[in-house]
Amino acid sequence: MPTLGLGVAVNDECAEACKIALQNGYRMIDSARHYRNEAGVGSGVRQSGISREDIFITSKIFHNEFGYDSTLSAVNDSIKNLGFGYYDLYLIHSPRTGKANRLATYKALQEAKAAGLVRCIGVSNYSGKHIDEIIEAGYELPDVNQLELHPFCQQRPIIEYCTERNIAVQAYTPLVRGAMDHAVIQGLAKKYEKDGAQILIRWSLQKGFVPLPKSANEQRIVSNGQVYDFEIAEADMALLDALDRGADGAVTWNPVGAE
């Protein structure tokens, strides 16, 4: 799995963004059925000229399609939309709708993996208790847990849980939906001669996360990928770490507390 990906939520015309990202070094695209742009991702991949085998593509099943049979149907429809024969990663988008539905959906994803339709499976917005259900059912551990993650919402208990179990953590909304005017972020941007988005993405990388910054703007897509030529010092990482507000710092739905 690459260390950085392009998020395409709320992007009805994402083919161009995917093409630009792939032609500028990105090798991961994060989509979802709820975004209704899986076909656009496939189009962008084909336009990019980059081989499908060199790209890591993700989709997710939303809770309106949870359930064993409906999940298998959704995976097949996602593959049809993409226009290639498989996904690299397929996630359960949230823990909503209850334990029975979560487990039936996960069981179906395991079977899709065994059939070669998806290469890895995982979850999104799951807390430790939700993953405990998977373990107690005797199913394989998820490869990935995708969470809202940025300095204001660091999800520390869930991160610790995943780290202990070698579950990779992907960070969505790493740019706080553009709310980067905090004095600490701007001060570090000036210090390192980078912009605020690059500081936040670099923070995510140094925490061991896989950030998924979203943009439809060519210049921003390119600059968001230019984060491997500097390192934030330990003391400055601590300044960003100190911004954590827990769940109160979330800027999205963040349904990790679902029953």
Short mmCIF file of C-alpha atoms in Angstrom, two decimals:
data_model
loop_
_atom_site.label_atom_id
_atom_site.label_comp_id
_atom_site.label_asym_id
_atom_site.label_seq_id
_atom_site.Cartn_x
_atom_site.Cartn_y
_atom_site.Cartn_z
CA MET A 1 0.00 0.00 0.00
CA PRO A 2 1.42 3.43 -0.92
CA THR A 3 2.06 5.93 1.87
CA LEU A 4 -0.14 8.68 0.38
CA GLY A 5 -3.38 8.65 -1.59
CA LEU A 6 -5.87 10.95 -3.29
CA GLY A 7 -9.30 11.20 -1.68
CA VAL A 8 -12.19 11.74 -4.09
CA ALA A 9 -15.18 12.29 -1.80
CA VAL A 10 -17.69 14.91 -2.99
CA ASN A 11 -16.07 14.98 -6.43
CA ASP A 12 -18.60 14.11 -9.13
CA GLU A 13 -16.05 14.69 -11.87
CA CYS A 14 -13.05 13.02 -10.32
CA ALA A 15 -11.56 11.48 -13.48
CA GLU A 16 -9.42 14.56 -14.16
CA ALA A 17 -8.23 14.73 -10.54
CA CYS A 18 -7.26 11.05 -10.64
CA LYS A 19 -5.41 11.51 -13.92
CA ILE A 20 -3.48 14.51 -12.60
CA ALA A 21 -2.61 12.76 -9.35
CA LEU A 22 -1.39 9.61 -11.05
CA GLN A 23 0.67 11.55 -13.57
CA ASN A 24 2.32 13.39 -10.66
CA GLY A 25 3.43 10.43 -8.61
CA TYR A 26 0.36 9.36 -6.64
CA ARG A 27 -0.31 5.63 -6.73
CA MET A 28 -3.41 5.33 -4.54
CA ILE A 29 -7.01 6.49 -5.07
CA ASP A 30 -9.60 6.32 -2.29
CA SER A 31 -13.22 6.11 -3.47
CA ALA A 32 -16.48 4.72 -2.09
CA ARG A 33 -19.90 3.64 -3.31
CA HIS A 34 -21.41 6.54 -1.40
CA TYR A 35 -19.33 8.97 -3.47
CA ARG A 36 -20.91 7.64 -6.69
CA ASN A 37 -17.71 8.11 -8.65
CA GLU A 38 -16.18 4.65 -8.96
CA ALA A 39 -16.59 4.85 -12.75
CA GLY A 40 -14.84 8.22 -12.73
CA VAL A 41 -11.89 6.68 -10.92
CA GLY A 42 -11.66 3.98 -13.58
CA SER A 43 -11.79 6.61 -16.31
CA GLY A 44 -9.04 8.64 -14.65
CA VAL A 45 -6.84 5.57 -14.35
CA ARG A 46 -7.22 4.81 -18.04
CA GLN A 47 -6.53 8.42 -19.03
CA SER A 48 -3.42 8.59 -16.85
CA GLY A 49 -1.40 6.10 -18.85
CA ILE A 50 -0.30 4.41 -15.62
CA SER A 51 -0.69 0.64 -15.50
CA ARG A 52 -3.58 -0.56 -13.34
CA GLU A 53 -1.23 -3.01 -11.62
CA ASP A 54 0.83 -0.09 -10.31
CA ILE A 55 -2.16 1.64 -8.67
CA PHE A 56 -3.79 0.87 -5.31
CA ILE A 57 -7.55 1.52 -5.58
CA THR A 58 -9.99 1.49 -2.67
CA SER A 59 -13.76 1.53 -2.42
CA LYS A 60 -16.16 1.18 0.50
CA ILE A 61 -19.63 -0.19 1.08
CA PHE A 62 -22.08 2.21 2.74
CA HIS A 63 -24.46 1.06 5.44
CA ASN A 64 -27.55 1.17 3.19
CA GLU A 65 -26.10 -1.90 1.42
CA PHE A 66 -24.90 -3.84 4.48
CA GLY A 67 -25.77 -7.53 4.66
CA TYR A 68 -24.26 -10.70 3.21
CA ASP A 69 -26.00 -10.94 -0.18
CA SER A 70 -26.18 -7.20 -0.75
CA THR A 71 -22.48 -6.83 -0.01
CA LEU A 72 -21.49 -9.42 -2.59
CA SER A 73 -23.75 -7.68 -5.09
CA ALA A 74 -22.23 -4.30 -4.22
CA VAL A 75 -18.66 -5.55 -4.68
CA ASN A 76 -19.48 -6.92 -8.12
CA ASP A 77 -21.19 -3.67 -9.07
CA SER A 78 -18.17 -1.67 -7.85
CA ILE A 79 -15.89 -3.77 -10.06
CA LYS A 80 -18.18 -3.20 -13.02
CA ASN A 81 -18.14 0.55 -12.33
CA LEU A 82 -14.36 0.68 -12.09
CA GLY A 83 -13.91 -1.26 -15.31
CA PHE A 84 -11.12 -3.45 -14.00
CA GLY A 85 -11.36 -6.91 -12.48
CA TYR A 86 -10.56 -6.21 -8.85
CA TYR A 87 -10.02 -3.69 -6.05
CA ASP A 88 -6.87 -3.52 -3.97
CA LEU A 89 -8.83 -2.63 -0.83
CA TYR A 90 -12.51 -2.73 0.06
CA LEU A 91 -13.78 -1.28 3.33
CA ILE A 92 -16.92 -1.23 5.44
CA HIS A 93 -17.60 2.53 5.43
CA SER A 94 -18.91 2.80 8.99
CA PRO A 95 -20.02 0.70 11.97
CA ARG A 96 -23.63 1.87 11.72
CA THR A 97 -26.66 -0.50 11.58
CA GLY A 98 -25.57 -2.85 14.38
CA LYS A 99 -23.42 -5.90 15.08
CA ALA A 100 -25.30 -8.50 13.03
CA ASN A 101 -25.18 -6.40 9.86
CA ARG A 102 -21.54 -5.49 10.41
CA LEU A 103 -20.50 -9.12 10.73
CA ALA A 104 -22.59 -10.32 7.78
CA THR A 105 -21.02 -7.60 5.65
CA TYR A 106 -17.52 -8.48 6.81
CA LYS A 107 -18.09 -12.18 6.14
CA ALA A 108 -19.10 -11.34 2.57
CA LEU A 109 -15.97 -9.22 2.11
CA GLN A 110 -13.84 -12.15 3.26
CA GLU A 111 -15.47 -14.29 0.58
CA ALA A 112 -14.91 -11.58 -2.04
CA LYS A 113 -11.25 -11.61 -1.05
CA ALA A 114 -11.05 -15.40 -1.31
CA ALA A 115 -12.59 -15.14 -4.79
CA GLY A 116 -9.95 -12.62 -5.90
CA LEU A 117 -12.39 -9.74 -6.31
CA VAL A 118 -10.58 -7.69 -3.67
CA ARG A 119 -7.02 -8.10 -2.46
CA CYS A 120 -7.37 -6.63 1.03
CA ILE A 121 -10.36 -5.89 3.25
CA GLY A 122 -10.85 -3.52 6.10
CA VAL A 123 -13.07 -1.10 7.95
CA SER A 124 -13.58 2.62 8.40
CA ASN A 125 -14.63 4.61 11.45
CA TYR A 126 -14.34 1.49 13.63
CA SER A 127 -13.45 1.66 17.31
CA GLY A 128 -11.77 -1.18 19.17
CA LYS A 129 -15.08 -2.67 20.26
CA HIS A 130 -16.20 -3.02 16.65
CA ILE A 131 -13.00 -4.83 15.69
CA ASP A 132 -13.34 -7.02 18.80
CA GLU A 133 -16.58 -8.32 17.25
CA ILE A 134 -14.64 -9.44 14.19
CA ILE A 135 -12.07 -11.23 16.36
CA GLU A 136 -14.74 -12.90 18.50
CA ALA A 137 -16.50 -14.16 15.35
CA GLY A 138 -13.28 -15.91 14.32
CA TYR A 139 -12.80 -13.77 11.22
CA GLU A 140 -9.49 -12.42 9.95
CA LEU A 141 -8.32 -9.07 11.24
CA PRO A 142 -8.99 -6.13 8.95
CA ASP A 143 -5.94 -4.98 7.01
CA VAL A 144 -6.91 -1.32 7.40
CA ASN A 145 -8.96 1.00 9.60
CA GLN A 146 -9.65 4.36 7.93
CA LEU A 147 -10.39 7.21 10.35
CA GLU A 148 -10.76 10.96 10.53
CA LEU A 149 -7.27 11.97 11.63
CA HIS A 150 -5.53 15.33 11.97
CA PRO A 151 -3.93 17.23 14.87
CA PHE A 152 -7.31 18.35 16.24
CA CYS A 153 -8.83 14.82 16.21
CA GLN A 154 -6.14 12.23 16.87
CA GLN A 155 -8.29 9.21 17.87
CA ARG A 156 -5.57 8.05 20.25
CA PRO A 157 -7.34 5.03 21.83
CA ILE A 158 -8.23 3.61 18.41
CA ILE A 159 -4.74 4.27 17.03
CA GLU A 160 -3.18 2.43 19.97
CA TYR A 161 -5.57 -0.48 19.45
CA CYS A 162 -4.73 -0.75 15.73
CA THR A 163 -0.99 -0.35 16.27
CA GLU A 164 -0.94 -3.23 18.76
CA ARG A 165 -2.65 -5.47 16.19
CA ASN A 166 -0.69 -4.35 13.11
CA ILE A 167 -3.79 -2.85 11.47
CA ALA A 168 -2.74 -0.09 9.06
CA VAL A 169 -4.35 3.29 9.70
CA GLN A 170 -5.47 5.53 6.85
CA ALA A 171 -6.22 9.18 7.63
CA TYR A 172 -9.17 10.84 5.93
CA THR A 173 -9.78 14.59 6.19
CA PRO A 174 -6.08 15.12 7.00
CA LEU A 175 -6.42 18.77 5.91
CA VAL A 176 -9.22 19.57 8.39
CA ARG A 177 -11.43 20.60 5.45
CA GLY A 178 -9.17 23.55 4.82
CA ALA A 179 -9.28 24.92 8.39
CA MET A 180 -5.52 25.42 8.58
CA ASP A 181 -5.33 28.95 9.95
CA HIS A 182 -4.26 27.91 13.46
CA ALA A 183 -1.16 29.78 14.62
CA VAL A 184 0.82 26.58 15.22
CA ILE A 185 0.18 25.26 11.71
CA GLN A 186 0.92 28.60 10.08
CA GLY A 187 4.02 29.10 12.20
CA LEU A 188 5.43 25.73 11.16
CA ALA A 189 4.53 26.37 7.54
CA LYS A 190 6.64 29.53 7.67
CA LYS A 191 9.48 27.78 9.49
CA TYR A 192 9.71 24.91 7.01
CA GLU A 193 8.85 27.04 3.97
CA LYS A 194 5.87 24.82 3.18
CA ASP A 195 2.14 25.46 3.10
CA GLY A 196 -0.26 24.41 5.84
CA ALA A 197 -1.53 21.41 3.91
CA GLN A 198 1.99 20.06 3.47
CA ILE A 199 2.63 20.44 7.21
CA LEU A 200 -0.52 18.48 8.06
CA ILE A 201 0.21 15.73 5.54
CA ARG A 202 3.78 15.44 6.79
CA TRP A 203 2.54 15.23 10.40
CA SER A 204 0.28 12.34 9.35
CA LEU A 205 3.11 10.52 7.60
CA GLN A 206 5.43 10.88 10.57
CA LYS A 207 2.72 9.51 12.87
CA GLY A 208 2.71 6.37 10.73
CA PHE A 209 -0.66 7.05 9.09
CA VAL A 210 -1.53 6.87 5.39
CA PRO A 211 -3.04 10.30 4.61
CA LEU A 212 -5.69 10.71 1.91
CA PRO A 213 -5.81 14.45 1.10
CA LYS A 214 -8.67 15.48 -1.17
CA SER A 215 -8.54 18.12 -3.87
CA ALA A 216 -9.91 18.77 -7.35
CA ASN A 217 -7.41 21.57 -8.02
CA GLU A 218 -4.36 20.62 -10.08
CA GLN A 219 -1.93 22.85 -8.21
CA ARG A 220 -3.14 21.59 -4.83
CA ILE A 221 -3.05 17.94 -5.90
CA VAL A 222 0.57 18.35 -7.00
CA SER A 223 1.72 20.30 -3.92
CA ASN A 224 -0.03 17.88 -1.54
CA GLY A 225 2.21 15.16 -2.91
CA GLN A 226 5.41 17.15 -2.38
CA VAL A 227 5.94 16.14 1.23
CA TYR A 228 8.94 13.82 1.11
CA ASP A 229 11.71 16.42 1.00
CA PHE A 230 11.50 17.58 4.61
CA GLU A 231 10.88 16.27 8.13
CA ILE A 232 9.16 17.98 11.02
CA ALA A 233 11.38 18.07 14.11
CA GLU A 234 10.30 16.19 17.22
CA ALA A 235 9.65 19.39 19.18
CA ASP A 236 7.45 20.73 16.38
CA MET A 237 5.57 17.42 16.14
CA ALA A 238 4.85 17.86 19.86
CA LEU A 239 3.33 21.29 19.17
CA LEU A 240 0.95 19.70 16.66
CA ASP A 241 0.21 16.79 18.98
CA ALA A 242 -0.83 19.26 21.67
CA LEU A 243 -3.68 20.54 19.47
CA ASP A 244 -5.72 17.36 20.03
CA ARG A 245 -9.31 17.97 21.15
CA GLY A 246 -10.46 14.37 20.94
CA ALA A 247 -13.91 13.81 19.47
CA ASP A 248 -14.65 17.53 19.85
CA GLY A 249 -12.00 18.22 17.22
CA ALA A 250 -13.76 16.20 14.52
CA VAL A 251 -14.97 18.08 11.45
CA THR A 252 -16.84 15.18 9.79
CA TRP A 253 -19.47 12.64 10.85
CA ASN A 254 -16.82 10.51 12.68
CA PRO A 255 -19.24 7.66 13.67
CA VAL A 256 -16.71 5.71 15.75
CA GLY A 257 -19.12 5.65 18.70
CA ALA A 258 -21.90 3.82 16.86
CA GLU A 259 -23.51 0.92 18.73
#
